[in-house]
CSV table of C-alpha atoms in Angstrom, one decimal:
chain,number,residue,atom,x,y,z
O,577,MET,CA,0.2,0.4,0.0
O,578,VAL,CA,1.5,3.5,-1.1
O,579,VAL,CA,1.1,6.0,2.0
O,580,MET,CA,0.5,9.7,0.3
O,581,ASN,CA,1.6,12.5,1.9
O,582,THR,CA,-0.8,15.8,2.1
O,583,HIS,CA,0.6,17.4,-0.4
O,584,GLU,CA,0.2,14.2,-3.0
O,585,GLN,CA,-3.2,13.5,-2.0
O,586,PHE,CA,-4.2,17.2,-3.3
O,587,MET,CA,-2.5,16.8,-6.4
O,588,GLN,CA,-4.2,13.4,-7.4
O,589,ARG,CA,-7.1,15.4,-6.8
O,590,CYS,CA,-5.8,17.7,-9.6
O,591,LEU,CA,-5.2,14.8,-11.7
O,592,ASP,CA,-8.5,13.3,-11.0
O,593,LEU,CA,-9.9,16.7,-12.5
O,594,ALA,CA,-7.4,17.1,-15.4
O,595,ILE,CA,-7.9,14.2,-16.9
O,596,ARG,CA,-12.0,15.1,-17.6
O,597,GLY,CA,-10.3,17.6,-20.6
O,598,LEU,CA,-9.0,14.6,-22.2
O,599,GLY,CA,-10.1,15.0,-26.2
O,600,ASN,CA,-11.5,18.4,-25.8
O,601,VAL,CA,-8.3,20.8,-24.8
O,602,ALA,CA,-6.0,19.5,-27.2
O,603,PRO,CA,-3.5,20.8,-28.3
O,604,ASN,CA,-3.6,22.5,-24.9
O,605,PRO,CA,-2.6,20.2,-21.9
O,606,MET,CA,-4.9,18.6,-19.5
O,607,VAL,CA,-4.8,20.8,-16.2
O,608,GLY,CA,-6.6,20.1,-12.8
O,609,CYS,CA,-6.6,23.2,-9.7
O,610,VAL,CA,-7.7,22.9,-6.3
O,611,ILE,CA,-7.2,25.6,-3.6
O,612,VAL,CA,-6.9,24.6,-0.4
O,613,HIS,CA,-7.6,26.7,3.0
O,614,ASP,CA,-6.9,25.3,6.4
O,615,GLY,CA,-6.4,21.5,4.9
O,616,GLU,CA,-9.6,22.0,3.2
O,617,ILE,CA,-10.6,22.2,-0.6
O,618,ILE,CA,-12.4,25.3,-1.1
O,619,GLY,CA,-12.2,25.7,-4.8
O,620,GLU,CA,-11.4,23.3,-7.8
O,621,GLY,CA,-11.7,23.4,-11.7
O,622,TYR,CA,-10.0,22.2,-14.6
O,623,HIS,CA,-9.4,23.2,-18.1
O,624,GLN,CA,-12.7,21.9,-20.3
O,625,LYS,CA,-12.2,23.0,-23.7
O,626,PHE,CA,-9.5,24.7,-26.0
O,627,GLY,CA,-10.0,28.1,-26.0
O,628,GLU,CA,-11.9,28.3,-22.8
O,629,ALA,CA,-10.7,29.1,-19.2
O,630,HIS,CA,-7.7,27.7,-18.0
O,631,ALA,CA,-7.8,25.2,-14.4
O,632,GLU,CA,-6.7,28.1,-12.2
O,633,VAL,CA,-9.5,30.8,-13.7
O,634,ASN,CA,-12.3,27.8,-13.1
O,635,ALA,CA,-10.7,27.1,-9.4
O,636,VAL,CA,-10.3,30.8,-8.3
O,637,LYS,CA,-13.9,31.4,-9.7
O,638,SER,CA,-15.5,28.5,-7.6
O,639,VAL,CA,-14.1,29.9,-4.4
O,640,SER,CA,-17.3,31.4,-2.6
O,641,ASN,CA,-15.6,33.5,0.1
O,642,GLN,CA,-12.8,35.4,-2.7
O,643,GLU,CA,-11.2,36.8,0.9
O,644,LEU,CA,-9.8,33.3,1.7
O,645,LEU,CA,-7.5,33.2,-1.2
O,646,LYS,CA,-4.7,35.1,0.3
O,647,ASP,CA,-4.5,32.3,3.2
O,648,SER,CA,-4.7,29.8,0.8
O,649,THR,CA,-2.5,26.9,-1.2
O,650,LEU,CA,-3.1,26.4,-4.9
O,651,TYR,CA,-2.1,22.8,-6.4
O,652,VAL,CA,-2.2,22.7,-10.4
O,653,ASN,CA,-0.4,19.9,-12.0
O,654,LEU,CA,1.1,21.7,-14.5
O,655,GLU,CA,3.1,24.8,-14.1
O,656,PRO,CA,1.1,28.1,-14.4
O,657,CYS,CA,1.3,29.9,-17.5
O,658,SER,CA,2.9,33.2,-17.7
O,659,HIS,CA,2.4,34.2,-21.8
O,660,PHE,CA,-0.9,35.8,-23.3
O,661,GLY,CA,-2.5,33.1,-25.6
O,662,LYS,CA,-6.4,32.3,-25.9
O,663,THR,CA,-6.7,33.4,-22.2
O,664,PRO,CA,-4.8,35.6,-19.9
O,665,PRO,CA,-1.8,34.1,-18.1
O,666,CYS,CA,-2.3,32.3,-14.9
O,667,ALA,CA,0.4,33.3,-12.8
O,668,ASP,CA,-0.9,37.0,-13.2
O,669,LEU,CA,-4.4,35.7,-11.9
O,670,ILE,CA,-2.5,34.0,-8.9
O,671,LEU,CA,-0.5,37.0,-7.8
O,672,GLN,CA,-3.6,39.3,-8.4
O,673,LYS,CA,-5.5,37.3,-6.0
O,674,LYS,CA,-2.5,36.9,-3.7
O,675,LEU,CA,-2.4,33.3,-2.9
O,676,LYS,CA,0.6,32.6,-0.6
O,677,ARG,CA,1.7,29.1,-2.0
O,678,VAL,CA,1.5,27.3,-5.2
O,679,VAL,CA,2.2,23.6,-5.2
O,680,VAL,CA,3.1,22.3,-8.7
O,681,GLY,CA,3.3,18.9,-10.6
O,682,SER,CA,4.9,19.2,-14.2
O,683,TYR,CA,7.3,21.9,-15.6
O,684,ASP,CA,5.5,23.1,-18.8
O,685,PRO,CA,8.2,22.2,-21.8
O,686,ASN,CA,6.5,24.9,-24.2
O,687,PRO,CA,8.9,26.9,-24.7
O,688,LEU,CA,6.3,29.9,-24.4
O,689,VAL,CA,6.4,29.2,-20.4
O,690,SER,CA,9.3,26.7,-19.7
O,691,GLY,CA,9.9,28.0,-16.2
O,692,LYS,CA,8.8,31.4,-16.7
O,693,GLY,CA,5.9,30.9,-14.9
O,694,ILE,CA,7.3,29.3,-11.7
O,695,LYS,CA,10.0,32.1,-12.1
O,696,LYS,CA,7.3,34.9,-11.9
O,697,LEU,CA,5.7,33.8,-8.9
O,698,LYS,CA,8.9,33.4,-7.2
O,699,ALA,CA,10.1,36.6,-7.7
O,700,ALA,CA,6.7,37.8,-6.5
O,701,GLY,CA,7.3,36.4,-3.3
O,702,VAL,CA,4.8,33.2,-3.8
O,703,GLY,CA,6.3,30.0,-2.2
O,704,VAL,CA,6.2,27.6,-4.7
O,705,ILE,CA,6.7,24.1,-4.5
O,706,THR,CA,7.8,22.1,-7.3
O,707,GLU,CA,7.7,18.2,-8.7
O,708,VAL,CA,4.5,16.9,-6.4
O,709,PHE,CA,3.8,13.7,-8.3
O,710,LYS,CA,5.9,14.9,-11.3
O,711,ALA,CA,5.9,11.2,-12.5
O,712,GLU,CA,2.4,11.0,-12.2
O,713,SER,CA,2.2,14.5,-14.0
O,714,ASP,CA,4.4,13.9,-16.6
O,715,PHE,CA,2.8,10.7,-17.8
O,716,LEU,CA,-1.0,12.6,-17.9
O,717,ASN,CA,0.3,14.8,-20.3
O,718,ARG,CA,2.4,12.5,-22.3
O,719,ARG,CA,0.9,13.8,-25.4
O,720,PHE,CA,1.8,17.3,-24.4
O,721,ILE,CA,5.1,17.2,-23.6
O,722,THR,CA,6.1,14.3,-26.2
O,723,PHE,CA,4.8,16.9,-28.7
O,724,HIS,CA,6.9,20.0,-27.3
O,725,SER,CA,9.9,18.2,-26.5
O,726,LYS,CA,10.8,15.8,-29.6
O,727,HIS,CA,8.9,18.3,-31.9
O,728,ARG,CA,6.3,15.3,-33.1
O,729,PRO,CA,3.2,13.9,-32.4
O,730,TYR,CA,2.8,11.3,-29.4
O,731,ILE,CA,2.5,8.2,-31.3
O,732,ILE,CA,0.2,5.1,-30.8
O,733,LEU,CA,0.3,2.1,-32.5
O,734,LYS,CA,-2.5,-0.2,-32.2
O,735,TRP,CA,-3.5,-3.5,-33.5
O,736,ALA,CA,-5.5,-6.9,-33.1
O,737,GLU,CA,-4.0,-10.2,-33.9
O,738,SER,CA,-5.1,-14.0,-33.7
O,739,ALA,CA,-4.2,-16.2,-30.8
O,740,ASN,CA,-1.1,-17.5,-33.0
O,741,GLY,CA,0.2,-14.1,-34.1
O,742,PHE,CA,-1.0,-13.1,-37.1
O,743,ILE,CA,-2.7,-9.4,-38.0
O,744,ALA,CA,-4.4,-10.5,-41.3
O,745,LEU,CA,-5.2,-12.5,-43.9
O,746,ASN,CA,-3.0,-13.3,-46.9
O,747,GLU,CA,-5.8,-12.1,-49.2
O,748,PRO,CA,-7.4,-8.8,-49.5
O,749,LYS,CA,-10.3,-9.8,-47.7
O,750,GLN,CA,-11.7,-7.8,-44.5
O,751,PHE,CA,-11.8,-9.7,-41.2
O,752,TRP,CA,-12.6,-8.8,-37.7
O,753,PHE,CA,-10.5,-10.3,-34.9
O,754,THR,CA,-12.1,-8.3,-31.5
O,755,ASN,CA,-15.1,-8.6,-30.4
O,756,SER,CA,-18.1,-5.6,-29.7
O,757,GLU,CA,-16.7,-4.4,-26.3
O,758,SER,CA,-12.9,-4.3,-27.4
O,759,LYS,CA,-14.2,-2.2,-30.8
O,760,LYS,CA,-16.2,0.0,-28.5
O,761,LEU,CA,-13.2,1.1,-26.6
O,762,MET,CA,-11.4,1.5,-29.5
O,763,HIS,CA,-13.8,4.2,-30.6
O,764,LYS,CA,-13.7,5.9,-27.2
O,765,TRP,CA,-9.6,6.1,-28.0
O,766,ARG,CA,-10.5,7.8,-31.1
O,767,THR,CA,-12.1,10.5,-29.5
O,768,GLU,CA,-9.1,11.0,-27.0
O,769,GLU,CA,-6.3,11.9,-30.0
O,770,GLN,CA,-6.2,14.3,-32.7
O,771,GLY,CA,-5.2,12.1,-35.2
O,772,ILE,CA,-5.4,8.7,-36.9
O,773,LEU,CA,-3.2,7.1,-40.2
O,774,VAL,CA,-3.4,4.0,-41.8
O,775,GLY,CA,-2.0,3.0,-44.9
O,776,ARG,CA,-3.8,2.9,-48.8
O,777,ASN,CA,-3.8,-0.8,-48.4
O,778,THR,CA,-6.3,-0.8,-45.0
O,779,VAL,CA,-8.5,1.8,-46.7
O,780,THR,CA,-8.6,-0.6,-49.9
O,781,VAL,CA,-9.9,-3.8,-47.8
O,782,ASP,CA,-11.6,-2.6,-45.3
O,783,ASP,CA,-13.4,0.5,-46.4
O,784,CYS,CA,-13.0,2.0,-42.9
O,785,GLU,CA,-14.6,5.5,-42.0
O,786,LEU,CA,-12.1,5.7,-38.8
O,787,THR,CA,-14.5,7.7,-36.6
O,788,ALA,CA,-15.6,7.1,-33.6
O,789,ARG,CA,-19.0,6.1,-34.6
O,790,LEU,CA,-19.7,3.7,-31.3
O,791,TRP,CA,-18.6,6.3,-28.4
O,792,GLN,CA,-20.1,10.0,-28.0
O,793,GLY,CA,-17.2,12.6,-28.7
O,794,LYS,CA,-15.1,14.1,-31.2
O,795,ASN,CA,-13.8,12.4,-34.2
O,796,PRO,CA,-10.1,12.2,-35.0
O,797,GLU,CA,-8.3,14.0,-38.1
O,798,ARG,CA,-8.3,11.0,-40.8
O,799,MET,CA,-5.0,10.5,-42.0
O,800,VAL,CA,-4.0,8.0,-45.1
O,801,ILE,CA,-0.8,7.8,-47.2
O,802,ASP,CA,-1.6,7.2,-50.9
O,803,LYS,CA,1.3,7.9,-53.1
O,804,SER,CA,-0.4,7.9,-56.2
O,805,LEU,CA,-4.0,9.2,-55.4
O,806,SER,CA,-5.0,5.8,-56.2
O,807,LEU,CA,-7.9,5.4,-53.9
O,808,PRO,CA,-11.4,5.9,-55.2
O,809,VAL,CA,-13.2,8.9,-54.0
O,810,ASP,CA,-16.5,7.1,-53.1
O,811,ARG,CA,-14.0,5.5,-50.1
O,812,LYS,CA,-15.5,6.3,-46.6
O,813,ILE,CA,-12.7,7.7,-45.3
O,814,PHE,CA,-13.4,11.0,-47.6
O,815,ASN,CA,-17.1,11.6,-46.3
O,816,ASN,CA,-17.9,14.7,-44.2
O,817,LYS,CA,-17.9,12.9,-40.9
O,818,ALA,CA,-14.0,14.6,-40.3
O,819,THR,CA,-11.4,16.2,-42.2
O,820,THR,CA,-8.9,13.8,-44.1
O,821,LEU,CA,-5.3,14.3,-44.9
O,822,VAL,CA,-3.9,12.5,-47.8
O,823,PHE,CA,-0.1,12.1,-47.7
O,824,ASN,CA,0.8,11.8,-51.4
O,825,GLU,CA,3.2,12.8,-54.1
O,826,LEU,CA,1.5,14.5,-56.7
O,827,GLN,CA,-0.3,17.6,-55.3
O,828,SER,CA,-1.3,19.5,-52.4
O,829,LYS,CA,-4.7,21.2,-52.1
O,830,GLU,CA,-7.4,21.6,-49.9
O,831,ASN,CA,-11.4,21.5,-50.0
O,832,SER,CA,-13.9,21.6,-47.7
O,833,THR,CA,-13.0,18.1,-45.8
O,834,ASN,CA,-10.0,16.3,-47.8
O,835,HIS,CA,-6.4,18.1,-47.5
O,836,PHE,CA,-4.0,16.2,-50.0
O,837,ILE,CA,-0.6,17.1,-48.8
O,838,GLN,CA,2.7,16.6,-51.0
O,839,ILE,CA,5.6,14.9,-49.6
O,840,ASP,CA,8.5,13.3,-51.1
O,841,PHE,CA,8.9,9.5,-51.3
O,842,ARG,CA,12.1,9.0,-52.2
O,843,LYS,CA,12.9,10.1,-48.9
O,844,ASN,CA,11.9,8.9,-45.5
O,845,VAL,CA,8.0,9.2,-45.4
O,846,ILE,CA,7.4,8.7,-41.8
O,847,GLU,CA,9.6,11.4,-40.9
O,848,GLN,CA,8.0,14.1,-43.3
O,849,ILE,CA,4.6,13.1,-42.2
O,850,LEU,CA,5.5,13.8,-38.6
O,851,ASN,CA,6.9,17.1,-39.8
O,852,LYS,CA,3.8,18.1,-41.3
O,853,LEU,CA,1.7,17.1,-38.5
O,854,TYR,CA,3.9,18.9,-36.0
O,855,GLU,CA,3.5,21.8,-38.2
O,856,ARG,CA,-0.3,21.6,-38.1
O,857,ASN,CA,-0.1,21.2,-34.2
O,858,ILE,CA,-1.5,17.9,-33.9
O,859,GLN,CA,-0.2,16.7,-30.7
O,860,SER,CA,-1.3,12.8,-30.7
O,861,VAL,CA,-2.2,10.4,-33.7
O,862,THR,CA,-2.9,6.9,-33.4
O,863,ILE,CA,-1.2,4.1,-36.3
O,864,GLU,CA,-4.2,1.4,-37.1
O,865,GLY,CA,-2.5,-0.1,-39.7
O,866,GLY,CA,-2.0,-2.2,-41.7
O,867,PRO,CA,1.3,-4.1,-41.1
O,868,ASP,CA,3.6,-2.7,-43.6
O,869,THR,CA,2.6,1.0,-41.8
O,870,LEU,CA,2.9,-0.1,-38.5
O,871,LYS,CA,6.7,-1.8,-39.1
O,872,GLN,CA,7.8,1.4,-40.6
O,873,PHE,CA,7.3,3.1,-37.5
O,874,ILE,CA,8.4,0.2,-35.1
O,875,GLU,CA,11.5,-0.1,-37.4
O,876,GLN,CA,12.5,3.7,-37.0
O,877,ASN,CA,11.9,3.1,-33.5
O,878,LEU,CA,8.9,6.3,-33.8
O,879,TRP,CA,6.5,5.2,-31.4
O,880,ASP,CA,5.9,6.1,-27.7
O,881,GLU,CA,2.4,3.8,-26.9
O,882,ALA,CA,1.3,0.7,-28.5
O,883,ARG,CA,-2.0,-0.9,-27.8
O,884,VAL,CA,-2.2,-4.9,-28.9
O,885,PHE,CA,-5.2,-7.0,-28.5
O,886,THR,CA,-4.9,-10.7,-29.1
O,887,THR,CA,-7.9,-12.3,-29.5
O,888,ALA,CA,-9.5,-16.1,-29.1
O,889,HIS,CA,-9.1,-16.5,-33.1
O,890,GLU,CA,-6.6,-18.8,-35.1
O,891,LEU,CA,-5.5,-18.6,-38.4
O,892,LYS,CA,-4.2,-21.3,-40.2
O,893,GLU,CA,-2.2,-18.7,-42.0
O,894,GLY,CA,-2.0,-14.8,-42.9
O,895,LYS,CA,0.4,-11.7,-42.6
O,896,ARG,CA,2.4,-11.8,-39.2
O,897,ALA,CA,1.8,-9.1,-36.3
O,898,PRO,CA,4.7,-7.1,-35.9
O,899,ALA,CA,7.0,-7.8,-33.1
O,900,ILE,CA,7.3,-5.1,-30.6
O,901,SER,CA,9.5,-4.9,-27.7
O,902,GLY,CA,8.5,-2.0,-24.9
O,903,LYS,CA,7.8,-2.2,-21.3
O,904,LEU,CA,4.5,-3.9,-20.4
O,905,ILE,CA,2.3,-1.1,-18.4
O,906,ALA,CA,-1.1,-2.5,-18.5
O,907,GLU,CA,-2.9,-5.7,-19.3
O,908,THR,CA,-6.7,-6.2,-19.3
O,909,GLU,CA,-9.0,-8.8,-20.4
O,910,ILE,CA,-12.1,-7.7,-22.0
O,911,GLU,CA,-14.6,-10.8,-22.6
O,912,LYS,CA,-12.0,-13.1,-24.7
O,913,ASP,CA,-9.7,-10.6,-26.0
O,914,VAL,CA,-6.5,-9.6,-24.0
O,915,LEU,CA,-5.7,-6.1,-24.2
O,916,LYS,CA,-1.8,-5.4,-23.8
O,917,VAL,CA,-0.6,-1.7,-23.3
O,918,TYR,CA,3.5,-1.3,-24.0
O,919,ALA,CA,5.2,2.1,-23.5
O,920,ASN,CA,8.8,2.6,-25.2
O,921,SER,CA,11.6,3.0,-23.1
O,922,THR,CA,13.9,3.6,-25.5
O,923,SER,CA,12.2,6.2,-28.1
């Protein structure tokens, strides 16, 4: 049993609040905030939607007796911002309300902040405690931190394989490995990430829509690698349910929902795609196949997390599932499917 101290207990509450913003605040980070007076929470809030008030603002507004703020401690899982963006700096609000102490989980890697928020508070005489539940805070905002530290999106690999290690049939034919509950979970995941990418063959065989039809939430930006623009325009991936990015070698143009992005297929395709996504401020992308596309990301060690379903089905032959080496961080049984989640400790 892990015993938490008082600071950790309040920071855990910040994390519990922050996670509610998953899928709604990107490209901003997920942030929760609690305000404590004499050991009791008197206010709390979280960043609910991109472009709207930050966690600190919502927490301060929730305090019924504003006079208590000057004798209170503010807990927040990410360093308060110090710059004007869609909203004013949260560090300024803290100073304006004369809070005497601030406890922070993670440093903000955004170069617009990057320690400036903490420095500003300390310079004004506010007591600042940092790195409380840092590992947990960093993990929560792993997408945001990866984007700003590695200048690329956080990459999640996802596939399902048979009990004997096959990911697809040899012939170009659709085959569902997972059960309905696993499929529902995958649609939930789609609402949590900004993008989802597949290769041309996956669209050809599955005619996939790549939307979150089985879960309420926002659809990700769909992406497909189609070198010669050979996919028919009546494929579901080109419907108006979401924006689709098409990486190709022929043209760059945009219409209402489809954006064609030209890249050089004589050079490293994956690196070019990630650079384009970074330019578009896309902080997370799920790679859903097929096997050749997944293999390219694995061989270049360009992945952060892998979610692998092993099902009860067995195939006599087919295309082998990718081999992956990573740290197992979670394992769950969903009816007869087994989901294993790996983290890449070498990327």
